Structures are given as structure tokens and as C-alpha cells.
XYZ file of C-alpha atoms in Angstrom:
659
model
C 109.718 188.850 -5.862
C 107.111 188.299 -3.148
C 104.469 187.625 -5.797
C 106.701 184.995 -7.431
C 107.218 183.283 -4.078
C 103.481 183.425 -3.447
C 102.796 181.927 -6.883
C 105.179 179.017 -6.286
C 103.675 178.517 -2.830
C 100.188 178.309 -4.295
C 101.359 175.874 -6.955
C 103.074 173.703 -4.305
C 100.021 173.766 -2.013
C 97.744 172.964 -4.920
C 99.912 170.016 -5.899
C 99.960 168.775 -2.294
C 96.186 169.145 -2.030
C 95.710 167.230 -5.283
C 97.863 164.396 -3.965
C 95.918 164.302 -0.690
C 92.584 164.478 -2.465
C 93.326 161.269 -4.362
C 93.444 159.329 -1.110
C 90.199 157.737 0.071
C 88.925 155.552 2.877
C 89.105 151.785 2.660
C 85.843 150.189 1.504
C 84.522 146.598 1.439
C 85.089 146.178 -2.294
C 88.833 146.618 -1.665
C 88.950 142.930 -0.730
C 89.044 142.344 -4.485
C 92.250 144.397 -4.802
C 94.293 142.985 -1.932
C 97.016 140.543 -2.998
C 98.612 137.959 -0.719
C 102.253 136.804 -0.914
C 103.411 133.498 0.534
C 105.900 130.610 0.412
C 109.105 132.394 -0.683
C 111.870 130.030 -1.888
C 115.463 131.019 -2.660
C 117.107 129.672 -5.823
C 120.273 127.586 -5.235
C 122.506 130.345 -6.637
C 120.677 133.010 -4.635
C 119.796 135.124 -7.669
C 116.023 134.708 -7.477
C 113.230 134.310 -4.965
C 110.198 132.315 -6.139
C 106.897 132.853 -4.320
C 103.152 132.649 -4.766
C 100.920 135.671 -5.282
C 97.185 135.219 -4.872
C 94.718 137.595 -6.484
C 90.940 137.579 -6.714
C 89.339 135.963 -9.741
C 86.068 137.900 -9.741
C 84.491 135.657 -12.381
C 85.039 132.467 -10.362
C 84.579 134.324 -7.077
C 87.751 132.886 -5.560
C 91.407 133.630 -5.068
C 93.807 132.357 -7.690
C 97.476 131.759 -6.888
C 100.284 132.205 -9.425
C 104.053 131.743 -9.223
C 106.247 134.834 -9.400
C 109.917 135.456 -8.832
C 111.883 138.517 -7.820
C 115.630 139.051 -8.171
C 117.739 139.233 -5.000
C 118.636 142.830 -5.801
C 114.925 143.632 -6.076
C 115.250 145.162 -9.542
C 113.332 142.539 -11.526
C 109.959 140.918 -10.868
C 108.547 138.269 -13.219
C 105.229 136.418 -13.298
C 105.912 132.793 -14.255
C 102.442 131.216 -14.333
C 98.997 132.488 -15.199
C 96.469 129.673 -15.303
C 92.871 129.762 -14.038
C 93.452 126.651 -11.897
C 96.231 128.259 -9.894
C 99.642 127.058 -8.721
C 101.176 126.600 -5.277
C 104.176 125.186 -3.378
C 106.996 126.483 -5.595
C 110.319 124.701 -5.208
C 113.653 124.905 -7.015
C 115.428 121.871 -8.409
C 118.829 121.583 -6.668
C 120.718 122.582 -9.830
C 118.591 125.726 -10.091
C 117.550 125.015 -13.678
C 113.933 124.191 -12.943
C 111.100 125.449 -10.822
C 108.468 122.976 -9.696
C 104.993 123.657 -8.365
C 101.693 121.929 -7.580
C 98.588 122.432 -9.722
C 95.486 120.725 -11.102
C 95.794 122.659 -14.366
C 94.619 121.339 -17.748
C 91.499 119.836 -16.258
C 93.258 117.354 -13.974
C 91.095 115.758 -11.316
C 93.879 115.848 -8.716
C 96.845 118.117 -8.101
C 100.198 117.006 -9.528
C 103.770 118.298 -9.531
C 104.651 120.355 -12.590
C 108.106 121.503 -13.681
C 109.203 124.420 -15.815
C 112.504 125.779 -17.081
C 113.333 128.914 -15.087
C 114.363 130.604 -18.359
C 110.803 130.328 -19.657
C 108.571 128.025 -21.671
C 105.570 125.873 -20.871
C 105.428 123.819 -17.693
C 105.294 120.039 -18.017
C 103.454 117.617 -15.779
C 105.921 115.545 -13.768
C 103.882 113.226 -11.533
C 100.756 111.218 -12.271
C 99.465 110.238 -8.833
C 96.214 108.311 -9.247
C 95.346 106.882 -5.835
C 95.940 109.642 -3.366
C 96.044 113.353 -2.660
C 99.446 115.054 -2.899
C 99.976 117.136 0.245
C 103.688 118.008 0.199
C 106.954 117.272 -1.605
C 110.700 117.839 -1.249
C 113.560 117.503 -3.787
C 116.542 115.327 -2.903
C 119.874 117.234 -2.709
C 121.100 115.705 -5.991
C 117.810 116.378 -7.797
C 117.251 112.767 -8.876
C 114.398 111.983 -6.489
C 111.491 113.676 -4.747
C 109.982 112.744 -1.390
C 106.189 112.854 -1.652
C 103.549 113.099 1.067
C 100.356 111.435 -0.197
C 97.074 111.011 1.642
C 95.169 107.818 0.851
C 92.215 108.545 -1.398
C 88.922 106.678 -1.211
C 87.053 105.552 -4.277
C 85.357 108.733 -5.462
C 83.585 107.272 -8.490
C 80.236 108.942 -8.952
C 77.329 106.768 -7.850
C 73.625 107.464 -7.647
C 73.472 106.641 -3.965
C 76.665 107.354 -1.975
C 77.787 104.723 0.504
C 77.210 105.349 4.215
C 80.065 107.069 6.038
C 81.341 104.541 8.575
C 83.288 106.113 11.449
C 85.293 104.469 14.218
C 87.633 107.320 15.219
C 87.656 109.152 18.560
C 88.378 112.540 16.955
C 85.859 112.091 14.159
C 85.174 115.656 12.946
C 87.488 118.350 11.597
C 86.799 121.596 9.796
C 87.271 121.410 6.008
C 88.104 117.687 6.234
C 84.612 116.885 7.528
C 83.934 113.462 8.985
C 87.255 111.755 9.598
C 87.668 108.200 8.428
C 90.966 106.330 8.383
C 92.936 107.573 5.372
C 96.648 107.361 6.308
C 99.135 109.872 4.922
C 102.435 108.244 3.904
C 105.827 109.047 2.405
C 106.769 107.935 -1.078
C 109.977 108.172 -3.099
C 109.629 109.401 -6.682
C 112.403 108.860 -9.231
C 112.497 111.893 -11.552
C 114.107 110.028 -14.488
C 112.110 106.783 -14.448
C 108.924 108.249 -12.878
C 108.805 105.187 -10.652
C 107.313 105.643 -7.180
C 108.235 103.525 -4.150
C 106.444 103.401 -0.807
C 108.604 104.461 2.148
C 106.188 104.285 5.102
C 103.195 102.062 5.824
C 100.651 101.444 8.543
C 97.751 103.335 10.044
C 99.760 106.489 10.746
C 100.172 109.927 9.211
C 103.548 111.363 8.172
C 104.399 114.948 7.274
C 107.198 117.510 6.797
C 109.797 115.341 4.990
C 113.306 116.830 5.041
C 116.296 115.306 3.245
C 119.623 115.037 5.039
C 122.321 117.162 3.347
C 123.994 114.040 1.903
C 120.691 112.760 0.506
C 120.960 109.422 2.307
C 118.116 109.907 4.804
C 114.752 111.592 5.188
C 113.526 112.953 8.511
C 109.798 113.404 9.058
C 107.132 113.897 11.727
C 104.604 111.299 12.833
C 102.336 110.399 15.734
C 102.851 106.676 16.181
C 101.126 106.247 19.521
C 98.502 103.532 19.993
C 95.638 105.960 19.256
C 96.799 109.271 17.737
C 93.262 110.705 18.090
C 93.611 110.802 21.874
C 96.741 112.963 22.087
C 98.665 115.675 20.268
C 102.020 113.933 20.158
C 104.361 114.126 17.175
C 107.948 112.882 17.117
C 110.838 113.137 14.671
C 111.650 109.930 12.786
C 114.390 109.175 10.254
C 114.366 106.648 7.411
C 116.958 105.704 4.792
C 115.935 107.105 1.411
C 115.253 103.720 -0.163
C 112.497 101.150 -0.255
C 111.911 98.787 2.696
C 114.110 100.731 5.119
C 113.782 100.623 8.878
C 112.506 103.724 10.667
C 114.404 105.202 13.598
C 112.771 107.359 16.275
C 114.834 110.461 17.082
C 112.714 112.279 19.698
C 110.582 110.787 22.467
C 108.855 113.864 23.915
C 105.235 112.958 24.698
C 104.120 116.449 23.682
C 104.616 117.719 20.130
C 107.751 118.140 18.016
C 107.468 120.162 14.790
C 109.319 122.254 12.175
C 112.427 120.082 11.862
C 115.561 121.335 10.031
C 118.833 119.438 9.393
C 122.057 121.229 10.281
C 124.363 122.002 7.316
C 126.669 119.096 8.243
C 123.779 116.684 8.846
C 124.853 115.902 12.391
C 122.029 117.717 14.196
C 118.363 118.568 13.772
C 116.828 121.810 14.991
C 113.114 121.715 15.776
C 110.310 123.165 17.871
C 108.957 121.383 20.928
C 105.952 122.038 23.123
C 106.756 123.130 26.661
C 104.274 120.611 28.012
C 104.719 116.824 27.720
C 100.971 116.327 28.187
C 98.728 114.499 25.740
C 96.711 117.670 25.192
C 98.268 120.997 24.249
C 96.206 124.169 23.787
C 97.736 126.902 25.952
C 101.373 126.315 25.134
C 104.260 127.876 23.265
C 106.921 126.308 21.083
C 110.490 126.267 22.353
C 113.593 125.819 20.200
C 115.602 122.607 20.530
C 118.521 120.854 18.853
C 119.074 117.085 18.891
C 121.683 114.760 17.407
C 120.490 113.262 14.120
C 121.130 109.884 15.754
C 118.801 110.680 18.644
C 119.532 111.217 22.316
C 118.850 113.987 24.792
C 117.954 117.276 23.060
C 119.445 120.635 23.950
C 116.786 123.252 24.737
C 117.873 126.652 23.426
C 114.968 129.010 24.220
C 113.452 127.616 27.407
C 114.349 130.670 29.504
C 112.902 133.079 26.922
C 109.256 132.388 27.864
C 108.027 133.403 24.419
C 106.824 131.314 21.437
C 109.495 130.566 18.837
C 108.861 129.631 15.196
C 110.358 129.003 11.750
C 113.819 127.717 12.797
C 116.550 127.979 10.148
C 120.242 127.133 10.571
C 122.870 129.751 9.907
C 125.307 128.951 7.116
C 128.124 127.833 9.435
C 125.827 125.720 11.628
C 126.783 127.417 14.893
C 123.413 129.089 15.439
C 119.723 128.808 14.573
C 117.672 131.771 13.379
C 114.021 131.874 14.436
C 110.979 134.105 14.794
C 109.925 135.165 18.289
C 106.373 136.236 19.157
C 106.565 138.988 21.754
C 103.960 141.502 22.990
C 102.336 142.751 19.736
C 105.415 142.034 17.593
C 107.177 139.124 15.919
C 110.923 139.609 15.550
C 113.903 137.744 14.100
C 116.466 136.341 16.541
C 119.599 134.189 16.453
C 120.184 131.437 19.033
C 123.665 130.083 19.703
C 123.731 126.284 19.587
C 126.523 126.089 22.151
C 124.852 128.025 24.971
C 121.400 129.160 23.763
C 122.326 132.826 23.961
C 119.858 134.921 21.946
C 120.728 137.878 19.750
C 117.852 139.956 18.406
C 118.478 140.608 14.698
C 115.491 142.585 13.384
C 112.461 143.848 15.270
C 110.388 146.966 15.808
C 106.649 147.534 15.590
C 106.112 144.992 12.823
C 105.689 141.269 12.271
C 108.037 138.911 10.393
C 107.178 135.482 8.942
C 108.443 132.872 6.427
C 112.119 132.955 7.343
C 114.491 131.437 4.725
C 118.290 131.335 4.412
C 120.064 132.831 1.383
C 123.258 131.159 0.018
C 125.203 134.281 0.963
C 124.460 133.642 4.619
C 121.841 136.401 4.754
C 118.155 135.645 5.222
C 114.835 136.698 3.771
C 111.370 136.926 5.266
C 107.946 138.287 4.623
C 107.142 141.267 6.802
C 104.098 143.396 7.524
C 103.348 146.449 9.624
C 100.127 148.140 10.670
C 99.745 150.059 7.412
C 101.473 147.709 4.951
C 100.318 144.204 3.948
C 103.047 141.557 3.744
C 105.917 141.923 1.249
C 109.196 139.998 0.892
C 112.338 141.511 2.424
C 116.042 140.678 2.486
C 117.631 140.535 5.948
C 121.308 141.455 5.704
C 122.663 141.558 9.199
C 120.267 143.830 11.028
C 119.285 145.713 7.862
C 115.931 145.091 6.184
C 115.673 145.656 2.420
C 112.385 145.421 0.573
C 112.293 143.160 -2.499
C 108.657 143.052 -3.687
C 106.262 145.958 -4.209
C 102.948 144.271 -4.946
C 101.074 146.207 -2.256
C 101.923 149.658 -3.611
C 98.979 149.704 -6.016
C 96.616 148.686 -3.211
C 97.917 151.323 -0.805
C 98.387 154.311 -3.098
C 94.669 155.114 -3.158
C 94.018 154.610 0.533
C 94.145 156.718 3.646
C 94.484 154.250 6.505
C 93.963 154.404 10.235
C 96.930 155.103 12.472
C 97.783 152.399 15.005
C 99.232 152.800 18.472
C 99.715 150.561 21.462
C 98.387 151.156 24.960
C 98.300 149.300 28.254
C 95.158 148.965 30.361
C 94.607 147.601 33.854
C 91.883 145.051 34.508
C 89.677 144.996 37.592
C 91.904 142.391 39.250
C 95.071 144.412 38.554
C 96.326 142.589 35.426
C 98.140 144.785 32.900
C 96.994 144.080 29.341
C 98.606 145.092 26.030
C 96.267 146.490 23.381
C 96.153 148.245 20.012
C 94.136 151.325 19.096
C 93.180 152.159 15.512
C 92.323 155.823 15.042
C 90.382 156.686 11.872
C 92.202 158.836 9.328
C 91.383 162.522 9.797
C 89.780 161.913 13.197
C 89.283 165.217 15.018
C 91.628 165.732 17.929
C 89.849 165.550 21.257
C 86.558 164.317 19.810
C 85.125 161.193 21.426
C 84.597 158.481 18.843
C 82.167 155.612 18.467
C 84.394 152.637 19.280
C 84.359 148.967 18.322
C 86.270 146.329 20.262
C 87.179 143.713 17.671
C 88.398 140.665 19.600
C 90.936 138.237 18.146
C 90.362 134.489 17.964
C 92.543 131.626 19.039
C 92.585 132.235 21.928
C 96.318 131.451 21.659
C 97.127 134.277 19.270
C 97.730 137.992 19.577
C 96.962 141.334 17.974
C 100.254 142.669 16.662
C 101.663 145.462 14.525
C 100.813 143.750 11.247
C 98.288 144.785 8.637
C 94.764 143.937 9.806
C 92.162 144.387 7.082
C 89.155 143.954 9.373
C 90.167 146.581 11.895
C 91.293 148.957 9.157
C 87.910 148.467 7.467
C 85.980 149.265 10.631
C 88.182 152.317 11.270
C 87.489 153.486 7.712
C 83.822 153.578 8.726
C 84.638 156.282 11.253
C 85.204 154.095 14.313
C 88.035 153.900 16.752
C 88.870 150.195 16.875
C 90.475 148.381 19.805
C 92.280 145.042 19.772
C 92.680 143.498 23.228
C 95.388 140.936 24.007
C 93.343 139.371 26.778
C 94.665 136.606 29.020
C 94.969 133.485 26.879
C 96.846 135.416 24.184
C 100.448 134.523 23.454
C 103.397 136.922 23.391
C 103.237 137.582 27.132
C 104.585 134.319 28.513
C 103.234 130.872 29.274
C 101.482 131.735 32.553
C 99.594 134.619 30.904
C 98.483 132.224 28.166
C 97.404 129.166 30.131
C 95.638 130.934 33.018
C 92.270 130.696 31.209
C 92.411 126.892 30.826
C 88.988 125.505 31.773
C 87.862 128.985 32.880
C 86.523 130.563 29.706
C 84.762 133.904 29.673
C 86.116 135.100 33.009
C 89.513 136.792 32.984
C 89.271 137.543 29.258
C 86.096 139.553 29.875
C 87.781 141.454 32.726
C 90.560 142.380 30.293
C 88.159 143.556 27.589
C 86.210 145.677 30.074
C 89.471 147.081 31.478
C 90.480 148.213 27.988
C 87.023 149.749 27.532
C 87.406 151.654 30.813
C 90.769 152.981 29.621
C 89.653 154.395 26.256
C 86.568 155.963 27.846
C 88.578 157.524 30.665
C 91.124 158.919 28.191
C 88.370 160.605 26.210
C 88.988 158.462 23.131
C 85.751 156.471 23.144
C 82.206 157.756 23.451
C 80.798 155.662 26.327
C 77.339 155.753 24.742
C 78.590 154.391 21.431
C 80.542 151.223 22.218
C 80.365 148.087 20.059
C 82.035 144.691 20.206
C 82.639 141.859 17.765
C 84.956 139.067 16.719
C 85.226 135.709 14.997
C 85.799 132.229 16.456
C 87.057 132.692 20.026
C 86.519 136.395 19.367
C 82.857 135.582 18.695
C 82.722 133.427 21.828
C 84.150 136.297 23.894
C 81.655 138.671 22.299
C 78.865 136.469 23.680
C 80.536 136.267 27.093
C 81.103 140.019 27.255
C 77.570 141.162 26.353
C 76.255 138.638 28.899
C 78.486 140.231 31.546
C 78.029 143.962 30.850
C 75.360 146.017 29.108
C 77.569 148.958 28.113
C 77.897 147.748 24.516
C 75.148 149.092 22.254
C 75.786 146.704 19.354
C 77.628 143.410 18.796
C 78.655 141.156 15.910
C 79.340 137.579 17.013
C 81.020 135.456 14.329
C 81.345 131.662 14.545
C 80.753 131.664 18.281
C 79.137 129.395 20.837
C 77.396 130.219 24.104
C 75.788 126.926 25.141
C 78.999 124.995 25.822
C 77.046 122.124 27.414
C 75.531 121.301 24.013
C 78.786 121.104 22.042
C 80.453 117.888 23.287
C 80.851 115.682 20.191
C 79.468 118.400 17.923
C 82.671 120.278 17.090
C 86.332 119.260 16.604
C 87.558 119.974 20.140
C 86.992 116.642 21.879
C 90.467 116.685 23.460
C 89.871 120.159 24.843
C 86.595 119.182 26.479
C 88.032 116.014 27.999
C 91.211 117.636 29.299
C 90.034 121.103 30.363
C 86.536 120.655 31.761
C 86.068 116.885 31.825
C 83.329 114.714 30.429
C 79.816 116.130 30.838
C 78.478 113.199 32.842
C 81.281 113.720 35.351
C 81.397 117.524 35.501
C 78.119 118.863 34.133
C 78.019 121.763 36.594
C 81.182 123.134 34.956
C 79.602 122.916 31.511
C 76.562 124.782 32.778
C 78.732 127.480 34.385
C 80.598 128.035 31.104
C 77.276 128.288 29.231
C 76.194 131.464 30.997
C 75.739 133.651 27.883
C 72.954 131.354 26.659
C 71.446 130.515 30.045
C 71.378 134.205 31.016
C 70.347 135.482 27.600
C 67.350 137.238 29.182
C 69.818 139.560 30.951
C 71.437 140.681 27.674
C 70.388 144.039 26.188
C 72.834 144.336 23.273
C 71.444 144.090 19.706
C 73.594 141.367 18.159
C 74.306 140.149 14.666
C 75.317 136.466 14.409
C 77.366 135.087 11.482
C 78.754 131.656 10.648
C 79.837 129.407 7.777
C 77.251 126.799 6.871
C 79.832 123.969 6.812
C 81.863 125.052 9.847
C 82.999 122.004 11.857
C 85.388 124.087 13.966
C 82.681 126.086 15.737
C 79.531 124.728 14.095
C 76.573 126.872 13.096
C 74.479 125.530 15.967
C 76.383 127.826 18.351
C 75.234 130.931 16.480
C 71.776 129.509 15.777
C 71.072 128.905 19.463
C 71.931 132.482 20.428
C 69.964 133.894 17.503
C 66.914 131.851 18.506
C 67.249 132.973 22.130
C 67.408 136.629 21.084
C 64.393 136.206 18.810
C 62.449 134.542 21.609
C 63.288 137.303 24.076
C 62.852 140.151 21.606
C 66.427 141.472 21.440
C 67.190 142.957 17.982
C 69.176 140.345 16.077
C 69.900 138.770 12.718
C 71.573 135.543 11.586
C 73.762 135.356 8.482
C 74.764 131.913 7.184
C 77.428 131.797 4.465
C 76.628 128.827 2.180
C 79.381 126.254 1.653
C 81.845 128.094 3.886
C 83.955 126.488 6.574
C 85.304 128.241 9.684
C 87.126 130.771 7.549
C 85.118 132.766 5.016
C 87.080 132.384 1.770
C 84.796 133.497 -1.056
C 85.683 137.127 -1.904
C 82.039 138.112 -2.377
C 81.222 136.783 1.094
C 84.213 138.597 2.596
C 82.928 141.823 1.051
C 79.416 141.047 2.256
C 80.621 140.476 5.820
C 82.336 143.861 5.928
C 79.232 145.560 4.549
C 77.039 143.867 7.163
C 79.416 144.741 9.991
C 79.326 148.422 9.026
C 75.576 148.478 8.438
C 74.849 146.854 11.806
C 77.191 149.041 13.826
C 76.085 152.180 11.950
C 72.476 151.455 12.893
C 73.201 151.445 16.614
C 76.386 153.482 17.092
C 76.119 156.312 14.586
C 72.866 157.714 15.911
C 72.906 161.398 16.807
């Protein structure tokens, strides 16, 4: 009997070992396998959820987005489109018979709206917009019309010698868009039966986010109609009758920003997000939830006392409350706010991050959700219960052994408590000090949370402990914590990064002789600030950063930030010089540093990385500069994403994996 038990034990252990052996570490080429879900839309009868799924097209070296749908019970999943051009912005016709989407398929020069029978069959082109770029659209409640958002298009006929770009705008540069000339974005009304298109708004303004009133009589939208929209960040809610030559009525008058508007089920109120600050310039701020009469008047502020950013407002079915997402200390949870008194009820939370909240006809909700070891999938929210609907990430995850993630709190030199995340490599030996990389998030108004982070997981797969620091300037800890760095960059954030480094060294997690640091955008900027402040880091990777702030006025897209936070250079040049200390004290830096940037980045232009690279070369600090051709601030080509991971690991391995 004992031998039989032993035999079964050996068989069981062998089976378990075989299962474990199939798991492997994440590697850079896995970027080709990761799929991204977005834009879930519930069918009118609630039976189906349409969404986009992007996958890598290795031949074209880009991501391609297709339309899928999953049943509300989660039992069926169907791919609806499969074209090389890709499809986006799925939307159901109000009768539920058709699914529309945006695509430039069949060789079209510009994207158009296409429509397909939900039961199957080929999609048919619906619109034929010739003199503008389609940016957004929304079906009328009765399905007879569509509100279109179209950006004016310049004459793009090919000529041997392009015309000069003539600019007269204050904010004249923007990443991806490039040089900004006056091309207004307006609302149009499209008749589905006659295919006739009428202009709803005119003038030198931009409109966005059209939302039909429940009775289909009006359209609410957002617009900045100040004298010079380039000099402020204002947006207000406006309402127009859904017919040609109608007058426009202003609903909100907040001089800050109003966004994310949603009509109440009875059409009498509009829920929306408002900035806490009424100032012209808004960087370190957080959205608060408001409700206003659809006729205008004084709004009711529902989340002001919460002191946390609120997003994605959606009315409950009975119109007595508004559901929303709340960003809070490494998490993003779902909450319900009573319209009568603003009382908040937390619906679904935990160490995870929710997004894309949508109401189901049953009164339940759905959202995408991610945690530290699972990329985003779509879930049903039924009361406080969370039920998974899609399973696209299973194939990606089944082969991988990922890092474990835990939170910890460190204390900075000035006494500030800071919330952080620690990624421990899979199979890391207990008690062994690890080479450790501090990968710093961008923004700065953002946070590291318990969602799937491919970059940190990739670095951990290389054998590193990885630390994410929610330095001052991050959101999720209240407005004061966020805005304290305004005009004082590279000071308190560096104290917080060094405080987290002290913690993991003191706890025996990090090897003090094998510390690295890196990041992208503001994370790259803070990398430069940190290595200029402390020589403990043996290697760094600064992505899309800048260190010579005094040289950037008018070079990047942040003219409002310069003017409002540190003033104009001719009035406050000493401040610019003080904030440029990583470049001006480059001779004090000892850290070998890799610099990376997109060639066409207008957000944080390549000059910021080039200057630091040149300084390091001049001084003799080990360095290299990687320029990604044709890339903007975000690196989007899959081959370049893979390359960046490979270069990160190679650089850090050279300096941190030495015996």
C-alpha cells in the first residue's frame, strides 16, 4: 500500500514539476504577444459587449485593432472584423441591429464610419467625409442621425515644393500634431437615410465630446470659447438644438476645465468633471464630480470633500446617483455618489485598477480591470461582485512566471511618507540582496498602481528588484501632495526617491552597490535630477528627459507651464538656471547613463536628451544616445518597444550584474 501511495505521489510531483517547468521569464519579444482591450460598448438589449482588441502586425511593424464582442454571460466571444487597416470606436445603433466603427479600410485616404449587421456579413461604408478628419461620432437616440466631430483639413494635394508653414498661434507646437495652425474642429449633423450633412457649429473654436439628450432634441458638447484658447485650459459645457442654424447655450461658466459630460436618464441634469482650480493653467489638479441643471445654473459639487481624482462618470439607471472611478493611493476603485447629498459608497476596490466604466441596461455596470499580474480584461460589475467576461490575456500569461508585487511606505529626509511598489523577481532567493532598479513614472500627475506594468515586469524578469515611487507630484494622495512641486522641480521628488532607496537598502532587499534608476518623460527628467543629486546609482536610463530647462522655452509644448509656474525667462532667469542643475552640474555626475528619445517628440523634444548626452561625452562619463526614427513622445512601433527593453537590460546588466 505504501508503494502505491509513493507511486501516486511521484506521479503527482512529476506532473506539478512539468507544469512549473513550462513557465518562463518574460522577455522583450513578448511585446509581440501582448493584446490590448479598449472602448467597451454595451448593446441596447444588454446581450453583447463590443470592444476593440489590438494585436501586433509583425509584417507592418504596428498594432492593428479589430472589433470583437463578448456575450454578457461571458460564454461567447466573436471577432467581427479582420482587416489590415484596423477598426476603432465601435458603437451600437440604438435599435441594436447594427454595429458601427471607424476605419480607413479598402484603401481610403481618410477614416470613415462603417456599419455592419450584428448578425454577420460585410461592413458597408456609411460616411464619405472629404474635407476634414473624423475625430468622434455619436448616434442619436432614434438612430436617424449621427453627430460628427470633424477637424478642418488643409489641402494635402501632393506638390513638388510644399508651402511654408505659417504660424500665428501662442501654443504653436504639440506632440503628434506638430506645428499647430488654425484648423477648427466643429460639430456636424449626419442624416443616416439621406446621407446629408449639416454644419452645427462654426467659428475659430474647437468642439468635442458630443452627447445627445435622451429625447434626441439637443446635443451637449465641450468647447473653449475664450478670446484666445491657447492662453488657458478652459473648457465649458454648451448645448445646441439638434438642427441646422440653432443658437448655442452655455451651461457652465467655470474658468477652469469641465470635461466628461453625461446626461441624466431624464435629461434634466448633466453630470461632469470639473477642475478644482478656476485658474487659466491647470497642471497639478484633480477632477471633482459635479452635477448641473441641463438649463444651466449653479452646479452641485459631489466629491469636493473626497480630495481624490474622480473619472468616468456614469449615471445609475434611476438617476439618483452617479458612478465614477476614484484614483486613490496605488489603486483605482469604483464608487457611487448620491446626487442628493454627495455621499459616496465604495462599490468595488482592492489592489487593482478599474477603467472604462459603462452602464448595462440591467442597472449593473461593466469596466475594464487590471491587477499587477494580469493585463486589462473586461468585467461585469453586479453590485459589489466582479465577474470576468473576456479571457484574451490567458494565452499571454500561461507561459510566464511574473514578479510578485507588494506595496511599502518609505519616509523621506524631510519626514514625508511616500507610497511605493516593489516588484520581486520570480524565484528570488529569500534574504538575498538584489540588484535594484528604480523605474520612475512620468506625468508627474500620475501614479504607480496595482495594474499590470510591462516595463517593470520586464526589468524584474531580468533578475532585478524594481521599485516604483509615488513621489510628491503624483496623484492619489490628495491635492496638496500633488501640487507641492509646482515651480520646484527636482527637489522634493528626489528626496522621495532617495527615501525609498534608503528603505529597500535598510530592509536588506536592495544591494546598495547595485542600484540603477530610469524612467520616461517626467521619469526621465527625474532620473537626470536624481543622478545629479546623489552618486549612489551605478547606472541610469533617461528616456525623453530634459536637464537644461533654461533652453526649452518655446521648444516644447509646455508654454503655459513655463509662463505660469516659473515665469518668462527674461523676468525670472535665475529660476530657470536653478532648475537646470543636472546639466549645469553635469561634471559632478558619476553615473553611466543611457539616453533615449523619439526623433519627432514635440512633448519633450530630443534636444533635452542630446544636450545631456553631449555633456557626458565631453566629460567622459560612459553614455549612449538612442534616437527612435519617426517616433513621437510615446514609442509605438513594436520593434522599437522590443529594442528599448533589450537596451535597458543590456545597459543595466553591464553595470549592475558585475560580480
